[in-house]
XYZ file of C-alpha atoms in Angstrom:
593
model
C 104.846 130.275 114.883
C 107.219 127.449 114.654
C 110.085 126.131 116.689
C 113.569 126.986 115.588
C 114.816 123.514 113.767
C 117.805 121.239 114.348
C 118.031 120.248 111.053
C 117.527 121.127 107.837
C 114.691 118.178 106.531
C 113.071 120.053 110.147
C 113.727 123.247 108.086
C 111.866 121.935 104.789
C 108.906 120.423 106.660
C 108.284 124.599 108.577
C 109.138 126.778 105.684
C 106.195 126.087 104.251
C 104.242 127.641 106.813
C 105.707 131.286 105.836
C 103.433 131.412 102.839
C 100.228 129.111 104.357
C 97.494 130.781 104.337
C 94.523 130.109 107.228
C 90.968 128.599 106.123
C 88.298 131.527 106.010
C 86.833 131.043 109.536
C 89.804 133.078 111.501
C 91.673 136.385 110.804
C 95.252 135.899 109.660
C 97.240 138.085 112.030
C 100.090 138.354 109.764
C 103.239 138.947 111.893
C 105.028 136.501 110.316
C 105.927 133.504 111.234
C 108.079 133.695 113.843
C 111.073 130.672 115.168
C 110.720 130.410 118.817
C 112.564 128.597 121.558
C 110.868 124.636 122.559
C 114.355 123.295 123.387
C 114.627 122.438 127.616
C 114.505 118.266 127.379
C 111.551 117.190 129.513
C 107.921 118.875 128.869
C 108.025 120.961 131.957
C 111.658 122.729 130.859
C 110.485 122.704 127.142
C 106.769 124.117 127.900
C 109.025 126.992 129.930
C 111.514 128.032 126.857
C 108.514 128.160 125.084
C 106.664 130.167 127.264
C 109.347 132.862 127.521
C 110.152 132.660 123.608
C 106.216 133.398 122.990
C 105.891 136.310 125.223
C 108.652 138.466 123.313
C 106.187 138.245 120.418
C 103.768 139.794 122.756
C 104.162 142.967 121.911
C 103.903 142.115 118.052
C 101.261 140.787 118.676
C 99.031 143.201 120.041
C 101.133 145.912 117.860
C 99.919 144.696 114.741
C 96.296 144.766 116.139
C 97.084 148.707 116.732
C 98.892 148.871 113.086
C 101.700 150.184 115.188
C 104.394 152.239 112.996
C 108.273 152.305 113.163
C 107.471 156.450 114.882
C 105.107 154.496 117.307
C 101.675 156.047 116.227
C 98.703 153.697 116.517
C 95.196 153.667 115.020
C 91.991 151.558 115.275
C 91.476 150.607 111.952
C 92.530 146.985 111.720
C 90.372 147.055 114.992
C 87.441 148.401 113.260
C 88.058 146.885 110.140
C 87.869 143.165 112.080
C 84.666 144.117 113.966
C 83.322 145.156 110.702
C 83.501 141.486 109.159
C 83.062 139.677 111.899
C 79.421 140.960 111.821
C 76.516 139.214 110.863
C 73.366 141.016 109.083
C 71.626 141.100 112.585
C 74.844 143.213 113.629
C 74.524 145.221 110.613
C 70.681 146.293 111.260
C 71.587 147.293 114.723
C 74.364 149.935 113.507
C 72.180 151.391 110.829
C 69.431 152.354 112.715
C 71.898 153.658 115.299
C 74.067 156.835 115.493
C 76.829 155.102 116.789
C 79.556 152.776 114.932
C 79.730 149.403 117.026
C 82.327 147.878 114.823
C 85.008 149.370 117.144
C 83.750 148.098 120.396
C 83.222 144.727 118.604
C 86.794 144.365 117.008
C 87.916 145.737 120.574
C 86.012 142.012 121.762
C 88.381 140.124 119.224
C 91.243 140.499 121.227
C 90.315 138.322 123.861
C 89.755 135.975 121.291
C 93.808 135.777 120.002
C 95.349 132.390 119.579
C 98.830 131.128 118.422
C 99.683 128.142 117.229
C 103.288 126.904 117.294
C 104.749 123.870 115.529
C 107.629 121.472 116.624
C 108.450 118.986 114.461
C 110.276 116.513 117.147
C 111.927 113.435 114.166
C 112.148 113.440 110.819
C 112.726 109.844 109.397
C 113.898 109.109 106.021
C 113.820 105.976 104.674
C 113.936 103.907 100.365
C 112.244 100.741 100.702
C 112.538 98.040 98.029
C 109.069 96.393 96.766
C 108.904 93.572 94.407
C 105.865 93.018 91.902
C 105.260 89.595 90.435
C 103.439 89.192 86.834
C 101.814 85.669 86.571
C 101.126 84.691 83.697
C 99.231 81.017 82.811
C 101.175 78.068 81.810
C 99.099 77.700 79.005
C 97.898 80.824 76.431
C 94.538 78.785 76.053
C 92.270 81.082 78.713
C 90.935 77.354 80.171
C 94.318 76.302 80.695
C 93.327 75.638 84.413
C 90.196 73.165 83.750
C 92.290 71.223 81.039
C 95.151 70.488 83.188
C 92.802 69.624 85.561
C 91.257 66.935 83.147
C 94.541 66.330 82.002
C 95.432 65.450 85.839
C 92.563 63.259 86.150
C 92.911 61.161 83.410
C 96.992 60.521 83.391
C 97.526 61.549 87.080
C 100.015 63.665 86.055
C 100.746 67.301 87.311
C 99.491 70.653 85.900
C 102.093 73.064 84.473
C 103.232 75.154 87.019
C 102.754 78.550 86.363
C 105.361 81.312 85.457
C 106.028 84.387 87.107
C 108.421 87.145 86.100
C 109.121 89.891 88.625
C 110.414 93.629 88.932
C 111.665 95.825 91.512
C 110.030 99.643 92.470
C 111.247 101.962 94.531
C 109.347 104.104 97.473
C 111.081 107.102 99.148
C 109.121 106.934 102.537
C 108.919 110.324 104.971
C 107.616 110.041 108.709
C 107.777 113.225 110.663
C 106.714 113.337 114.678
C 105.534 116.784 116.174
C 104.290 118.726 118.756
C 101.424 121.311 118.116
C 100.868 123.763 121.072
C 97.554 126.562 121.412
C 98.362 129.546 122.948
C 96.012 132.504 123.739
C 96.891 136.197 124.049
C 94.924 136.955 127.759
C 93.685 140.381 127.024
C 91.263 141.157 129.809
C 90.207 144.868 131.772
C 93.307 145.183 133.677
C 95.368 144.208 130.516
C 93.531 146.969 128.308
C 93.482 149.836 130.943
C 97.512 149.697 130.997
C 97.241 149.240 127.282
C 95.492 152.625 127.234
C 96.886 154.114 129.805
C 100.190 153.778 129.098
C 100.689 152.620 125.012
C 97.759 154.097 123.106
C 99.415 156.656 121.066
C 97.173 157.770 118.162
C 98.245 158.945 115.176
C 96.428 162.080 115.938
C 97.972 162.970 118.794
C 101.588 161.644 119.371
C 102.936 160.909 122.298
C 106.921 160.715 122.440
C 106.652 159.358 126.047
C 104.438 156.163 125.288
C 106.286 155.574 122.291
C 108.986 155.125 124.520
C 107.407 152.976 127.024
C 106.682 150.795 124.516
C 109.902 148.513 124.935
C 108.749 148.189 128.192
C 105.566 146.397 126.916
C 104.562 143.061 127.952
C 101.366 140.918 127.054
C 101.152 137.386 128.554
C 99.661 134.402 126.431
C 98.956 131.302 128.013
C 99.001 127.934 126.679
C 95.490 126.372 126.458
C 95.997 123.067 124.451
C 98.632 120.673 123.209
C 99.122 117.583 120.864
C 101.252 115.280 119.524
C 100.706 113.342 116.294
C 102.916 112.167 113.334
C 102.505 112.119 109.418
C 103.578 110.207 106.697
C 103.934 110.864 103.190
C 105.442 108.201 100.412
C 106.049 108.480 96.932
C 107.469 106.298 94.245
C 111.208 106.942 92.990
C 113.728 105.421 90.888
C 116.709 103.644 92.554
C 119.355 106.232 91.407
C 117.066 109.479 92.580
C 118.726 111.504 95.859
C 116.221 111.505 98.162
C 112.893 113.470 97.232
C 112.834 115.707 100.062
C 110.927 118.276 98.104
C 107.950 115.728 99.653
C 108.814 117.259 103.183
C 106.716 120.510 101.891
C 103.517 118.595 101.830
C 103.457 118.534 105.285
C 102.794 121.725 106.584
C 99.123 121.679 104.715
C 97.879 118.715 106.653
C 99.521 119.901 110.035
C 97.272 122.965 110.191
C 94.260 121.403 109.049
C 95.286 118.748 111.603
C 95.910 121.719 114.191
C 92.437 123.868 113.391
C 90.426 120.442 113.604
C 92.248 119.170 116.988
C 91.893 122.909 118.710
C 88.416 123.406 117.687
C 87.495 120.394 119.525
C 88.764 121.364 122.468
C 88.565 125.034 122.604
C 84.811 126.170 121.939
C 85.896 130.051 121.169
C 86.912 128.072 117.854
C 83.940 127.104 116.915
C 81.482 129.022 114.848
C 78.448 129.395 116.778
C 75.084 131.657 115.799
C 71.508 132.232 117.460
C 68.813 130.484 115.236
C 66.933 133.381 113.375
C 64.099 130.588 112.402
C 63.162 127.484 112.761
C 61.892 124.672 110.114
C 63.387 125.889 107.991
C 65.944 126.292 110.470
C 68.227 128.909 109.468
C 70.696 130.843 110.958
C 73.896 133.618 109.932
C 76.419 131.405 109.013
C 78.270 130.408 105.647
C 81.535 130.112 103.865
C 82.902 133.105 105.890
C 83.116 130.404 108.996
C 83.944 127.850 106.243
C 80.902 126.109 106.579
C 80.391 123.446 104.123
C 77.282 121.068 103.261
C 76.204 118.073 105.460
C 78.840 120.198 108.387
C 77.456 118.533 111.598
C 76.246 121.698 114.509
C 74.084 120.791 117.764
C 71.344 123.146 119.021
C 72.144 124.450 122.388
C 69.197 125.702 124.774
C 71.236 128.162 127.521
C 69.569 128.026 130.862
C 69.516 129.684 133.830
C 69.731 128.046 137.335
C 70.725 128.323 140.760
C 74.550 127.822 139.596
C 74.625 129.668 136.997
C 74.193 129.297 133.157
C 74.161 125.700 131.237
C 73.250 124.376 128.074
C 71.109 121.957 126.806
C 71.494 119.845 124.332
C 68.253 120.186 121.625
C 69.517 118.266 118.680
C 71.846 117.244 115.820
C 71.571 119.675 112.529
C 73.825 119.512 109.889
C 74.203 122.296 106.897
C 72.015 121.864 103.885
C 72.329 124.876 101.972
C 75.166 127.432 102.620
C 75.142 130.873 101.548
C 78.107 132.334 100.310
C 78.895 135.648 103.007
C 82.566 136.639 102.921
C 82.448 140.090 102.698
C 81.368 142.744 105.098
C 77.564 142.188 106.277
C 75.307 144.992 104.569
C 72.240 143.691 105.902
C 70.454 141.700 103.223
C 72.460 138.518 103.103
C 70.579 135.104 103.095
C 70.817 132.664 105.978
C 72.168 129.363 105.839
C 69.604 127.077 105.866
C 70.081 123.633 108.341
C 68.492 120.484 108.983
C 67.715 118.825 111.600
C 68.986 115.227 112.463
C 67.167 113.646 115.561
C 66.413 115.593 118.960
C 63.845 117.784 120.425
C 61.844 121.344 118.720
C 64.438 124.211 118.047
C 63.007 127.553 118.645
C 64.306 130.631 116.796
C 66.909 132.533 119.472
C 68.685 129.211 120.619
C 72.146 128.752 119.987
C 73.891 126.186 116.976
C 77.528 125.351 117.037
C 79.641 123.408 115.074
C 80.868 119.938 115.979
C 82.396 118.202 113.036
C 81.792 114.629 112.987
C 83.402 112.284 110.677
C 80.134 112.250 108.703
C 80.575 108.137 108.900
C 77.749 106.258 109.995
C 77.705 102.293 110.576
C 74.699 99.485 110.757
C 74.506 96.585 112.002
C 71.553 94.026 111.896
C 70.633 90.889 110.819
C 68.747 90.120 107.391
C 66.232 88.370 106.586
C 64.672 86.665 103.274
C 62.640 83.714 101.618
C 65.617 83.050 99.812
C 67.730 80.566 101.721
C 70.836 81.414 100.698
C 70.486 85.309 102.150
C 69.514 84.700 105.851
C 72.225 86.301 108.087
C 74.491 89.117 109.725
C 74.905 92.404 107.727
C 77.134 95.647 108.715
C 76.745 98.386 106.612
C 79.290 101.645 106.623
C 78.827 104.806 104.949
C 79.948 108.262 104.704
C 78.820 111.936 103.390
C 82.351 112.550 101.444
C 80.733 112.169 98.271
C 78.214 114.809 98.751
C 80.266 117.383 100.998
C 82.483 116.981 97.648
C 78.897 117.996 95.393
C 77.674 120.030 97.745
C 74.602 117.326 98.149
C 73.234 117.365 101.317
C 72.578 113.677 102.980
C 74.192 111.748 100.281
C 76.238 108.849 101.040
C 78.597 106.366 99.479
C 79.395 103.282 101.159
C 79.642 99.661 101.219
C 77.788 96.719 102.825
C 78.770 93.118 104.056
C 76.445 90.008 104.268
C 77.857 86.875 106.542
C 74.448 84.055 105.401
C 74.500 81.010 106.594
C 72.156 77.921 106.371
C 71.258 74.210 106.998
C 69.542 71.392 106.020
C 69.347 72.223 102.069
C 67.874 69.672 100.126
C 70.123 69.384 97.147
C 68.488 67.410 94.750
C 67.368 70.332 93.139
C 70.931 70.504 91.483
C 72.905 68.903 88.892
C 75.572 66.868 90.225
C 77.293 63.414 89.868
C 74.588 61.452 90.418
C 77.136 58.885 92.590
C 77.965 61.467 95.008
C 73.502 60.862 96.205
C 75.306 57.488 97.699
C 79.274 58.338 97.951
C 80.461 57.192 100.932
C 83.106 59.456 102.587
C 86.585 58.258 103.883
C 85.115 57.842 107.396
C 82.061 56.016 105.858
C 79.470 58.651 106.525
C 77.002 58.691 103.530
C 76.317 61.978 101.408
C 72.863 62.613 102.353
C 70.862 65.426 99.864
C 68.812 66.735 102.545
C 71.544 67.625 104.667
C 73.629 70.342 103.029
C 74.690 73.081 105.044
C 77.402 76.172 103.861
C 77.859 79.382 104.350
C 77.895 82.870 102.262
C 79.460 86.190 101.711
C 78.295 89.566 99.923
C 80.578 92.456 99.422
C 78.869 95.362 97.726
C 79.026 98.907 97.434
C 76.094 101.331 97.612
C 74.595 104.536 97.314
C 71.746 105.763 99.394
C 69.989 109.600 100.238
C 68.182 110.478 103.469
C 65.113 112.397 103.382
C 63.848 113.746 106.860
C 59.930 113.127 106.901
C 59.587 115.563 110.132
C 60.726 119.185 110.896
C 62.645 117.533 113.973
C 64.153 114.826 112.183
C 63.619 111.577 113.894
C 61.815 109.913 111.370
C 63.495 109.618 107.984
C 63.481 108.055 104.398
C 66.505 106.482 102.466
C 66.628 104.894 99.202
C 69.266 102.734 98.385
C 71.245 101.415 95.671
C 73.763 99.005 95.514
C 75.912 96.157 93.564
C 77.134 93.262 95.412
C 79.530 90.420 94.933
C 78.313 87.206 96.272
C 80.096 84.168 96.849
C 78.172 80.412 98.444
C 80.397 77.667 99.535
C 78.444 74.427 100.909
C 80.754 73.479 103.424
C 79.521 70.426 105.311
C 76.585 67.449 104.814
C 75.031 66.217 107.905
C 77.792 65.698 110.298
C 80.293 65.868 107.756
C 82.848 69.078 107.679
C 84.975 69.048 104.344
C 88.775 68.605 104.849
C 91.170 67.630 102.337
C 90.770 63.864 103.838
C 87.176 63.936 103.305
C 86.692 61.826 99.794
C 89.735 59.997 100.319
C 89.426 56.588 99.660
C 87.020 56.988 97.260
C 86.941 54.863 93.797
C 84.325 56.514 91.874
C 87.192 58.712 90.402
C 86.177 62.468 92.010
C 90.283 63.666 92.006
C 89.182 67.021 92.682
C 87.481 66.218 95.485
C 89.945 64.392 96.907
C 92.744 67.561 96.262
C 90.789 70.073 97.190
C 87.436 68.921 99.092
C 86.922 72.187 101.532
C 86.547 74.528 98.268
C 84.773 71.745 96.011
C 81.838 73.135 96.025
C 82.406 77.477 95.653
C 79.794 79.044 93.462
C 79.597 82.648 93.037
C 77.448 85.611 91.103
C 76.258 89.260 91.642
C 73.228 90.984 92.369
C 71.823 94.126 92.401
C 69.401 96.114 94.685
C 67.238 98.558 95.104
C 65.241 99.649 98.733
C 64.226 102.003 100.721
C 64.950 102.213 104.554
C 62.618 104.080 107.034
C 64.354 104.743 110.807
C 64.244 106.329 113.736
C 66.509 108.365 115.961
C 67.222 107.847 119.221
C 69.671 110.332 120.274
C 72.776 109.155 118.617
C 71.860 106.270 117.750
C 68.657 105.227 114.686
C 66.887 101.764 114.581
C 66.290 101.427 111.028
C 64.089 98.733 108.874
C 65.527 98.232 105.332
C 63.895 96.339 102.607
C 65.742 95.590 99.518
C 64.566 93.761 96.171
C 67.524 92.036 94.464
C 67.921 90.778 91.065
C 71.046 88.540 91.469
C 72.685 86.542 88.455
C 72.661 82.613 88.014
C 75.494 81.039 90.521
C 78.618 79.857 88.771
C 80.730 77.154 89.830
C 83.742 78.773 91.634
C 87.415 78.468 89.418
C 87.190 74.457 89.048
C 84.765 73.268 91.221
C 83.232 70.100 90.616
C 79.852 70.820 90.999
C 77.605 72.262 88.316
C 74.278 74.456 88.490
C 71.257 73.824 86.733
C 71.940 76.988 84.590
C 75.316 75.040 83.143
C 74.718 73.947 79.834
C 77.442 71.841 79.348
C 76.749 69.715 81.977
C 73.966 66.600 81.371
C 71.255 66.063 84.172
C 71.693 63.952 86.545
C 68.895 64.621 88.366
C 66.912 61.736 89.308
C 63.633 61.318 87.789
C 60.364 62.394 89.562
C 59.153 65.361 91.564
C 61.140 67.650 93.515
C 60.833 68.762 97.710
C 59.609 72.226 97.972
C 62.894 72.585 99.699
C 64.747 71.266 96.598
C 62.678 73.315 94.307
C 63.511 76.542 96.149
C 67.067 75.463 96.550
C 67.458 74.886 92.654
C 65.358 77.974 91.855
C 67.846 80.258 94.061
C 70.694 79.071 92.313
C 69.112 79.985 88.864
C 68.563 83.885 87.816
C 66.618 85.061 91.089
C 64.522 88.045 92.390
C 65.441 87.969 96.066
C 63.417 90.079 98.374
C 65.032 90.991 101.629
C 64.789 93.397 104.773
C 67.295 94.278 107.421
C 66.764 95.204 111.132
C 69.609 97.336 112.138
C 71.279 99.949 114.510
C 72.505 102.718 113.131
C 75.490 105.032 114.616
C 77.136 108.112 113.617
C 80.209 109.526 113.934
């Protein structure tokens, strides 16, 4: 149902719903889609209109569950028809060794189980913004335009061209819309079905001119169960002369429901498929696309026990969907299982209980790496998610991307080509560049794809292999007790003017690397302490844009290195910033969510 509008961009963003259909998992009532009454002002007024609009659907309601007709005969068969489906194969067996049909007493238990949803979009705003784009082009159409002005700087002291930049305007028609989703749940219980009977039922069979009358005396409650508020926004290029695109206010309705049917499902557990386990490892149970279960869907295993207050239920485990079978028609008795696997916890025996709780199949690391390469020591986050393979259908397949923070101190960098002055340059504050004393800092941006492969029936031990590409930048960024400012080399008369203009990102290098690994963790619960070792095979370092500072793998640059033999320090130093195989691991936590 939605509420009645104020306004016709309200209008456009509900019409939509007339001709939504529902994902697989529930029944589509099909009574329409009714406007009801949310006006009042505050929530307690406005949850009252709505209350009394809802009930007069009541009737509907339970009318189409009784295929009620305009004479006001009834019959069972959307009844029966609903408690056919809803069975699983176990169901099925049952009736076919038995001489009576339980569909009817089973689509009689759906009743209980009828929700409404109603929509009330609150603000619709409308607005055309104006964004500029700037093309920069270089001064120069000689691709080293940069580096010559730069030498062209340092030899006349004159300026570098100043590069041009032509612009343009685009225009994006921006749509924000505020609303109010509300559950609300026909409450069909004994005393509700005895008057039903008593005093509606009027078969087909056997009319009844009296109940048929009664009828407009009917009254079903519903009560409201849940509530949210949330807002949307959609945008979409436009030319500056367009009207306003409000066809865009249609798009809407789509990602309110699936907003709605995640939200509710959450919070109401009737909403959530749920089946015993028929066997374990492989764990299976009667499930599949008829519940709209998809691959890598996240369920727990549920233990119910009995105590001294009652009923409870423990949680067994995490198991997520690894191969679904396709069910959505009536059971018949030989239909597959779904087949799950299990993600951490304790041993699931067949006859416990699985439900759904969707995660947002994300999962994020964080550790600290560790390497004989000094350049790779240091803090690493890793986040990845299951999109990917829900979208393939590839169970425990993940797409992601990692970051690196390295740091390090006391490099010896006489391993690299450099001016040989700047061994004894002499800083503006008259600190002396000492080799030995380097320290800087790193960052590695990379994407990656990895697969988990459980090594026990329960799950907490697992495999991943992992691929990945990274982009990795190294700045040096101090020497001794030296920082590097713009001030740093001022002074100076050995004739370093880049140093001097732009001393804090002098000395940038960067490359790229890729990996390969395998990680091997553990779960704990929620949580997985994982070990990863990687083996990289990362390119030679480049001198960043126009740094001053050239590698060893430059060959334009002559060696300056002074004769004799290298530190082990230096060595290792010179050898990381050639064409490197850098082994690594990484300690880390992992978390889902």
């Amino acid at each position: 149902m939605v509420a009645e509008e104020s306004g016709e961009r309200e209008r456009k963003v509900l019409e939509p719903f007339k001709t939504l259909g529902l994902t697989s998992k529930f029944n589509d009532h099909g009574i329409g889609v009714p406007a009801v009454n949310a006006s009042g002002g505050d929530n307690i007024a406005r949850d009252a209109s709505l209350q009394r609009s809802i009930s007069a659907h009541g009737p509907a309601i339970v009318g189409k569950w009784f295929d009620r007709a305009v004479d006001g005969t009834m019959s069972a068969n959307i009844v029966m028809e609903r408690g056919r489906y809803s069975q699983d194969d176990m169901d099925r067996m049952i009736q076919l060794h038995s001489t009576v049909d339980r569909s009817g007493a089973q689509g009689w238990q759906l009743l209980d189980l009828t929700y409404v949803v109603v929509y009330d979009v609150t603000k619709v705003e409308y607005r055309r913004d104006a964004v500029k784009t700037a093309d920069k082009k270089s001064g120069s159409s000689n691709s080293g335009g940069g580096i010559l002005d730069a030498l062209n700087k340092a030899a006349t002291g004159n300026a570098p061209s100043t590069p041009s930049s032509s612009g343009s305007t685009k225009y994006v028609d921006i749509y924000r819309i505020e609303y109010t989703a509300d559950l609300y749940k026909l409450q069909w219980n004994d005393s509700v079905e005895w008057q039903f009977v008593q005093r509606f039922w009027n078969p087909r069979e056997a009319p009844d001119a009296a109940k048929a009358a009664a009828w407009s005396e009917a009254a079903f409650p519903l009560s409201k169960v849940a509530s949210f508020k949330d807002f949307l926004t959609t945008r979409e290029n436009v030319n500056q002369s367009d009207p306003p695109h409000d066809e865009l206010l249609a798009k809407f309705a789509p990602r309110m429901q699936k907003n709605a049917v995640d939200r509710f499902s959450k919070k109401v557990s009737e909403l959530r498929p749920r089946a015993p386990v028929v066997e374990a490892y492989p764990l299976t149970a009667r499930l599949g696309t008829k519940e709209d279960v998809k691959v890598n869907d996240r369920f727990v295993a549920l233990e119910y026990k009995q105590g001294r207050k009652g009923y409870s239920m423990k949680r067994k485990g995490v198991v997520r969907a690894y191969k679904v079978t396709r069910n959505q028609t009536d059971a018949d008795g030989r239909t597959l299982p779904s087949t799950f696997q299990q993600q951490g916890g304790w041993k699931v025996w067949p006859g416990m209980s699985i439900e759904e709780r969707h995660d947002l199949g994300v999962n994020v690391s964080g550790g600290y790496q560790v390497s004989n390469d000094p350049l790779s020591n240091g803090a690493a986050v890793t986040i990845k998610t299951n999109l990917l393979g829900q979208a393939f259908r590839f169970p425990n397949f993940y797409l992601g991307c990692n970051l690196t923070l390295a740091n390090a101190s006391g490099l010896d960098a006489n391993g690299l080509v450099m001016p040989s002055l700047l061994d004894s340059a002499v800083t503006a504050k008259g600190d002396v560049i000492k080799p030995g004393e380097w320290k800087g800092n790193g960052m590695a941006i990379g994407i990656l794809l990895s697969k988990e492969f459980y090594l026990s029936n329960r799950g907490n031990f697992y495999l991943e292999p992992t691929m990945s590409y990274t982009w990795v930048n190294w700045k040096f960024t101090a020497n001794g007790s030296t920082t590097f400012g713009d001030k740093t080399f001022e002074g100076m008369s050995q004739g370093y003017p880049k140093w001097k203009d732009d001393a804090e990102n002098a000395f940038s290098f960067k490359t790229g690397m890729f990996s390969v690994g395998c990680g091997l963790g553990h779960h704990f619960g929620p949580i997985a302490l994982e070990a990863r070792p990687m083996l990289g095979f990362r390119g030679a370092f480049q001198y960043k844009d126009d740094s001053s500072w050239r590698t060893t793998n430059d060959p334009k640059e002559e060696l300056t290195i002074e004769k004799g033999d290298l530190t082990d320090e230096a060595e290792s130093l010179a050898k990381a910033f050639r064409f490197s195989v850098v082994p690594s691991a990484v300690l880390a936590l992992k978390i889902r969510f």
